[in-house]
mmCIF file of C-alpha atoms in Angstrom:
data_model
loop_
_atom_site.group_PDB
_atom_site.id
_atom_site.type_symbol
_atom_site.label_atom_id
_atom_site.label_comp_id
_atom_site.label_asym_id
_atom_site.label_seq_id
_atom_site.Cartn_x
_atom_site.Cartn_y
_atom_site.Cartn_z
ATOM 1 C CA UNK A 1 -20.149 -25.750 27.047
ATOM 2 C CA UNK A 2 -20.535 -22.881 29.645
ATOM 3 C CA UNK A 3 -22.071 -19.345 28.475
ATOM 4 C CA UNK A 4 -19.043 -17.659 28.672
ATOM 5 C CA UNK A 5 -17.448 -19.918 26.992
ATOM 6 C CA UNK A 6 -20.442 -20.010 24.063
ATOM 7 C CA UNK A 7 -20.003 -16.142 24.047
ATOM 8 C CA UNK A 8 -16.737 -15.915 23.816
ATOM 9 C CA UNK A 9 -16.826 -18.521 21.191
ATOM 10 C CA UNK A 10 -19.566 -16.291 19.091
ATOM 11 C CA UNK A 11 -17.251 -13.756 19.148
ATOM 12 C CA UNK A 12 -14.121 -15.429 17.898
ATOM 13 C CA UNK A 13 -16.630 -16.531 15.089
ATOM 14 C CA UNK A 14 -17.873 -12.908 14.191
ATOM 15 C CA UNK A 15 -14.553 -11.669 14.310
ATOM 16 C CA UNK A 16 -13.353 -14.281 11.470
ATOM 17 C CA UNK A 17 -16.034 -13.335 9.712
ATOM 18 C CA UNK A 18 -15.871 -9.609 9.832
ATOM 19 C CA UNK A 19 -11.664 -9.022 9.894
ATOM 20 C CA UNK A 20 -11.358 -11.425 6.476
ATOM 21 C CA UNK A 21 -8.065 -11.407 4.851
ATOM 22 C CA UNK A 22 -9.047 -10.017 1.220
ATOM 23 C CA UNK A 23 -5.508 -10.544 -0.786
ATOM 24 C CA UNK A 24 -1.574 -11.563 -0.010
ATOM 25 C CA UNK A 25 -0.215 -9.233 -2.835
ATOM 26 C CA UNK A 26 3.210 -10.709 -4.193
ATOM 27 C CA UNK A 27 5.854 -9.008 -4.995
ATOM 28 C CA UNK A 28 5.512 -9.541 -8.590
ATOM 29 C CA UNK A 29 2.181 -7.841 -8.525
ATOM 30 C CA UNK A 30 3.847 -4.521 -6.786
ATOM 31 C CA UNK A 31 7.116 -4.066 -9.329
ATOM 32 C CA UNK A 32 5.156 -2.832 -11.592
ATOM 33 C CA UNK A 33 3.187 0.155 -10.049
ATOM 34 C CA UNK A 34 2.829 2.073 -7.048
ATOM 35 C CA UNK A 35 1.335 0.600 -4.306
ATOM 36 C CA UNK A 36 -2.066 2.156 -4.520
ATOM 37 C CA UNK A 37 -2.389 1.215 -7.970
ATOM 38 C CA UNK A 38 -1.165 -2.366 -7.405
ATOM 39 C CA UNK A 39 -4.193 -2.792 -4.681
ATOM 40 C CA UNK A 40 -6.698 -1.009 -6.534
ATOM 41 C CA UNK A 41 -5.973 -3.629 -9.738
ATOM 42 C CA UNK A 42 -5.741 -6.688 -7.350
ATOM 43 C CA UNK A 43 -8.391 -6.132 -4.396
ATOM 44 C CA UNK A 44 -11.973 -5.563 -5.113
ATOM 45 C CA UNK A 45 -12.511 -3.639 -2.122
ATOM 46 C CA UNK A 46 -9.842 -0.937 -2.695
ATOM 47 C CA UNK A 47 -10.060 2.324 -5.345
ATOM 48 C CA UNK A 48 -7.368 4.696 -5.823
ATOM 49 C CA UNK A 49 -7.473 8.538 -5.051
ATOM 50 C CA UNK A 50 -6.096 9.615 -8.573
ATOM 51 C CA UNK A 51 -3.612 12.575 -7.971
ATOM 52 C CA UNK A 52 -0.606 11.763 -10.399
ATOM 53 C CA UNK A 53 1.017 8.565 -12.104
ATOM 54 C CA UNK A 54 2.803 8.225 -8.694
ATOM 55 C CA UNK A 55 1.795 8.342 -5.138
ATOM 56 C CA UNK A 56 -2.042 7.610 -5.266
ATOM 57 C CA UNK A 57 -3.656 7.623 -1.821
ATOM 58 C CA UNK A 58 -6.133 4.612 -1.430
ATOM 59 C CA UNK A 59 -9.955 3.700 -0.402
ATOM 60 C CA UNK A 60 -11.027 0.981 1.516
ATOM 61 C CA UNK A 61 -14.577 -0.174 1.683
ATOM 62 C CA UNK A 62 -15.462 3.475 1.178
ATOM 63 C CA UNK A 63 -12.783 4.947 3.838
ATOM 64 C CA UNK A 64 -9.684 6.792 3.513
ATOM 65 C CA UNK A 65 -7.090 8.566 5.058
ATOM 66 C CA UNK A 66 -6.537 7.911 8.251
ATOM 67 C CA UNK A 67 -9.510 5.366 8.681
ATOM 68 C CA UNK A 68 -7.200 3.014 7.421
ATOM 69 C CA UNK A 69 -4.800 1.482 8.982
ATOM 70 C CA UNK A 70 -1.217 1.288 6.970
ATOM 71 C CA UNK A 71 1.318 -0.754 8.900
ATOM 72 C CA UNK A 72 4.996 -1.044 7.045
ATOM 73 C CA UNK A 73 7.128 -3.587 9.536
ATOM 74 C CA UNK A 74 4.168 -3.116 12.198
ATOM 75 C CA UNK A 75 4.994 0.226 12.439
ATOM 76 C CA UNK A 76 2.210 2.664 11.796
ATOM 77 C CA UNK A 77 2.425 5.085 8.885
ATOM 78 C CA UNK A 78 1.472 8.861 8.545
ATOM 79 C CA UNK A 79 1.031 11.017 5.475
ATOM 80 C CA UNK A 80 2.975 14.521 6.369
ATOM 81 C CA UNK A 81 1.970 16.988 4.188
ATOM 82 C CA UNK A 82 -0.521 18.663 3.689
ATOM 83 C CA UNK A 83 -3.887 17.663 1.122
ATOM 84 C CA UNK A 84 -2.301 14.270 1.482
ATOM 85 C CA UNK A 85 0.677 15.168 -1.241
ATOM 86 C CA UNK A 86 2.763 11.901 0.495
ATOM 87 C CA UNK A 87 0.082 9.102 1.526
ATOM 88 C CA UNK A 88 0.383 6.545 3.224
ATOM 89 C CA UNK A 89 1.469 4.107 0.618
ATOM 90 C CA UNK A 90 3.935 6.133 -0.711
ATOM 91 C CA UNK A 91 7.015 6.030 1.920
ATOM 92 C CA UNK A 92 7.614 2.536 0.982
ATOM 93 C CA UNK A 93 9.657 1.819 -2.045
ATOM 94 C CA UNK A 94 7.877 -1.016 -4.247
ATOM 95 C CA UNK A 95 10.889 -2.946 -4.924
ATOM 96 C CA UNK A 96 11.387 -3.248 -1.635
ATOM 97 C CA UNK A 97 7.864 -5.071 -0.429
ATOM 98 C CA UNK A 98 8.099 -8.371 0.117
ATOM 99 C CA UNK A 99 4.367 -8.738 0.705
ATOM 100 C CA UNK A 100 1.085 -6.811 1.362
ATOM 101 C CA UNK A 101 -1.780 -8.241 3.096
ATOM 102 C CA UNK A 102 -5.466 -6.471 3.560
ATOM 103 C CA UNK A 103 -7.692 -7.416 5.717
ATOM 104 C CA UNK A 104 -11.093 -5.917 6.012
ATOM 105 C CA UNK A 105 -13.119 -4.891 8.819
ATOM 106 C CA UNK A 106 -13.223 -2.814 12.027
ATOM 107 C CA UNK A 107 -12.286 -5.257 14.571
ATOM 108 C CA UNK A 108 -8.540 -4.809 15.380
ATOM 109 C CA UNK A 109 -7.709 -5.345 18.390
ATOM 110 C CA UNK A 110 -4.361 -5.183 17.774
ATOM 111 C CA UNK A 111 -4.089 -1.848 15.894
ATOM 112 C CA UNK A 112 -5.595 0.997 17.095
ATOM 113 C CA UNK A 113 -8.152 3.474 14.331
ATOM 114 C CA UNK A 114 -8.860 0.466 12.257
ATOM 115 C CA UNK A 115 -12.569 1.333 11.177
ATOM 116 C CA UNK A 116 -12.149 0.113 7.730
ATOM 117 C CA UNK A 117 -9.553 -2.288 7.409
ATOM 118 C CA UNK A 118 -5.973 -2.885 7.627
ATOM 119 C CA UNK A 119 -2.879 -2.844 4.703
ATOM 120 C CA UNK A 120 0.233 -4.786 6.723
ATOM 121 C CA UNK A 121 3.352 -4.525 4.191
ATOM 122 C CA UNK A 122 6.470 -6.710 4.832
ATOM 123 C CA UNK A 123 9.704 -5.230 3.227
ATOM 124 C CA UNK A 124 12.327 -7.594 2.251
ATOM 125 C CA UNK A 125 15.399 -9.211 4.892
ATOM 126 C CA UNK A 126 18.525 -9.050 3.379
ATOM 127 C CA UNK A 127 19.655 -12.197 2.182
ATOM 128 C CA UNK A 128 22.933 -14.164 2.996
ATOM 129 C CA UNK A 129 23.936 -14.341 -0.921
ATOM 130 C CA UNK A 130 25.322 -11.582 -2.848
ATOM 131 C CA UNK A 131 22.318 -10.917 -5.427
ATOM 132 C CA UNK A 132 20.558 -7.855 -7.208
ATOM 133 C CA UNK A 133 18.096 -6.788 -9.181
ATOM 134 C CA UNK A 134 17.383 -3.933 -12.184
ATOM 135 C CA UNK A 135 13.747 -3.000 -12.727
ATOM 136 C CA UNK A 136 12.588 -0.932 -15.751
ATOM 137 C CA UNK A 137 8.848 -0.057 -15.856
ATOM 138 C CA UNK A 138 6.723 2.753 -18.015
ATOM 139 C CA UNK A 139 3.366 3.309 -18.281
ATOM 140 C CA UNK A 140 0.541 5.708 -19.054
ATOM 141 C CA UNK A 141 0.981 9.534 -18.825
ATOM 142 C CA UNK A 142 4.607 9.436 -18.918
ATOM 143 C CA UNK A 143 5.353 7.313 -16.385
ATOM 144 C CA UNK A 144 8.815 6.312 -15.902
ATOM 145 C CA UNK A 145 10.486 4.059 -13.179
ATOM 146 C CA UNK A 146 13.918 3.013 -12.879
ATOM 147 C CA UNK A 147 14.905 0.691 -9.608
ATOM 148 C CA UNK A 148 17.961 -1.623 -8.357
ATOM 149 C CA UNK A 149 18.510 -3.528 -5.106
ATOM 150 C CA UNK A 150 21.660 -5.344 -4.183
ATOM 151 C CA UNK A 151 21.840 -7.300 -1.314
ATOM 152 C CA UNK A 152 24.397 -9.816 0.537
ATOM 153 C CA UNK A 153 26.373 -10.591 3.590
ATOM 154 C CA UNK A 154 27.310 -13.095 6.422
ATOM 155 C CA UNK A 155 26.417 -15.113 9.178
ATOM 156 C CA UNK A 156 27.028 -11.627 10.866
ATOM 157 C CA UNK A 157 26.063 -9.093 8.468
ATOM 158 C CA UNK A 158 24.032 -8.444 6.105
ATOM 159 C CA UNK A 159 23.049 -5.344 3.996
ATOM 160 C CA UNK A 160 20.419 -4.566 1.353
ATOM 161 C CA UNK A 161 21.036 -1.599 -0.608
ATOM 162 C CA UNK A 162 17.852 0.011 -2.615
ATOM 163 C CA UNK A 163 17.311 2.500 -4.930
ATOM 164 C CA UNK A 164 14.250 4.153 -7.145
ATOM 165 C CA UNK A 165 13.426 7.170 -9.400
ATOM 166 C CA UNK A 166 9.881 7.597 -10.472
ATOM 167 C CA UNK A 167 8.431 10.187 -12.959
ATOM 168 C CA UNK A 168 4.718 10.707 -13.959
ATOM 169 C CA UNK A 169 2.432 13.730 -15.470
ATOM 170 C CA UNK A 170 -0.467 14.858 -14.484
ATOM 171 C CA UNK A 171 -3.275 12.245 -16.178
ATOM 172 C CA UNK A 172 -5.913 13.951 -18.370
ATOM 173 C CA UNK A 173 -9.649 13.627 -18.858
ATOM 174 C CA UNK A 174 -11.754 12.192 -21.749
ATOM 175 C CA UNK A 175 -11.193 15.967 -23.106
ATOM 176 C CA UNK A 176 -7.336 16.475 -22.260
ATOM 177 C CA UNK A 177 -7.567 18.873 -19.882
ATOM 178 C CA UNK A 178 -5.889 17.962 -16.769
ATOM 179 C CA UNK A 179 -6.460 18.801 -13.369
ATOM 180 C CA UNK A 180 -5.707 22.556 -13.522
ATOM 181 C CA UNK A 181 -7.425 23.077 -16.772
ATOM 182 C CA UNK A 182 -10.769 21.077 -15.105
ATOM 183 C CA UNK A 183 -10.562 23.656 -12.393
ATOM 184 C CA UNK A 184 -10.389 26.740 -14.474
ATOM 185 C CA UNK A 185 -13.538 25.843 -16.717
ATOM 186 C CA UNK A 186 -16.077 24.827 -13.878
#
């Protein structure tokens, strides 16, 4: 084996080694939160940014925002508002997520601003078949989530209808104050 060839090898082995695939989240695993909160409870290596019951923004080996990469359908996602009211995670509807796969590291080639690691989520194709789905979750702090999909078609078309209504409060400390009421007695 030439050099180049042994560095380019070394490389291809660091790279493995640093860009690891942490989790393939299933779909299962989503229904029943938000994204953030699914990650945070199935990947070591991601926290949550606590905000609400609903639309939790997410850490990543110790980055967040826009040090992580979010891809839905390879395209690359933005939070619009400001103080990062919509993250990332939370213009995808859960029902709707076929998969979710992190991988950690700064090496990506492939996708610019990775410097802590990348969150690819597949949405679901519709399917041939007529078939549809009801999904009733509720949780801590009043949450509430109500979601349906129906999907079906041809050989020509096909179509995949998707709704979802979430509700949450504000979660409290040890004390019961929540975030406002921390705020006012510092």
């Amino acid at each position: 084996m030439n050099a180049a060839a042994q560095d380019l090898g070394e490389i291809e082995v660091s790279e493995k080694i640093n860009n690891k695939i942490v989790s393939d989240v299933s779909t299962e695993e989503i229904k029943s939160a938000d994204l953030a909160e699914a990650l945070s409870k199935n990947i070591p290596s991601v926290s949550i940014v606590r905000r609400s019951g609903i639309a939790n923004d997410i850490i990543l080996r110790g980055q967040k925002k826009d040090n992580i990469n979010i891809l839905v359908d390879d395209a690359k996602i933005y939070g619009a508002c400001p103080n990062r009211m919509d993250p990332p995670t939370s213009h995808v509807l859960s029902n709707n997520i076929e998969s979710v796969k992190v991988t950690e590291g700064p090496y990506d080639v492939e996708n610019f601003g990775t410097l802590s690691g990348l969150v690819q989520v597949k949405t679901k194709e519709p399917s041939k078949e007529f078939q549809g789905e009801v999904n009733l979750n509720a949780g801590s702090f009043g949450y509430k989530k109500a979601s349906a999909t129906v999907s079906g078609g041809s050989d020509k078309f096909k179509l995949l209808l998707s709704t979802s209504i979430e509700n949450g409060d504000q979660y409290e400390d040890g004390n019961g104050n929540d975030f406002r009421e921390q705020q006012i007695k510092k």
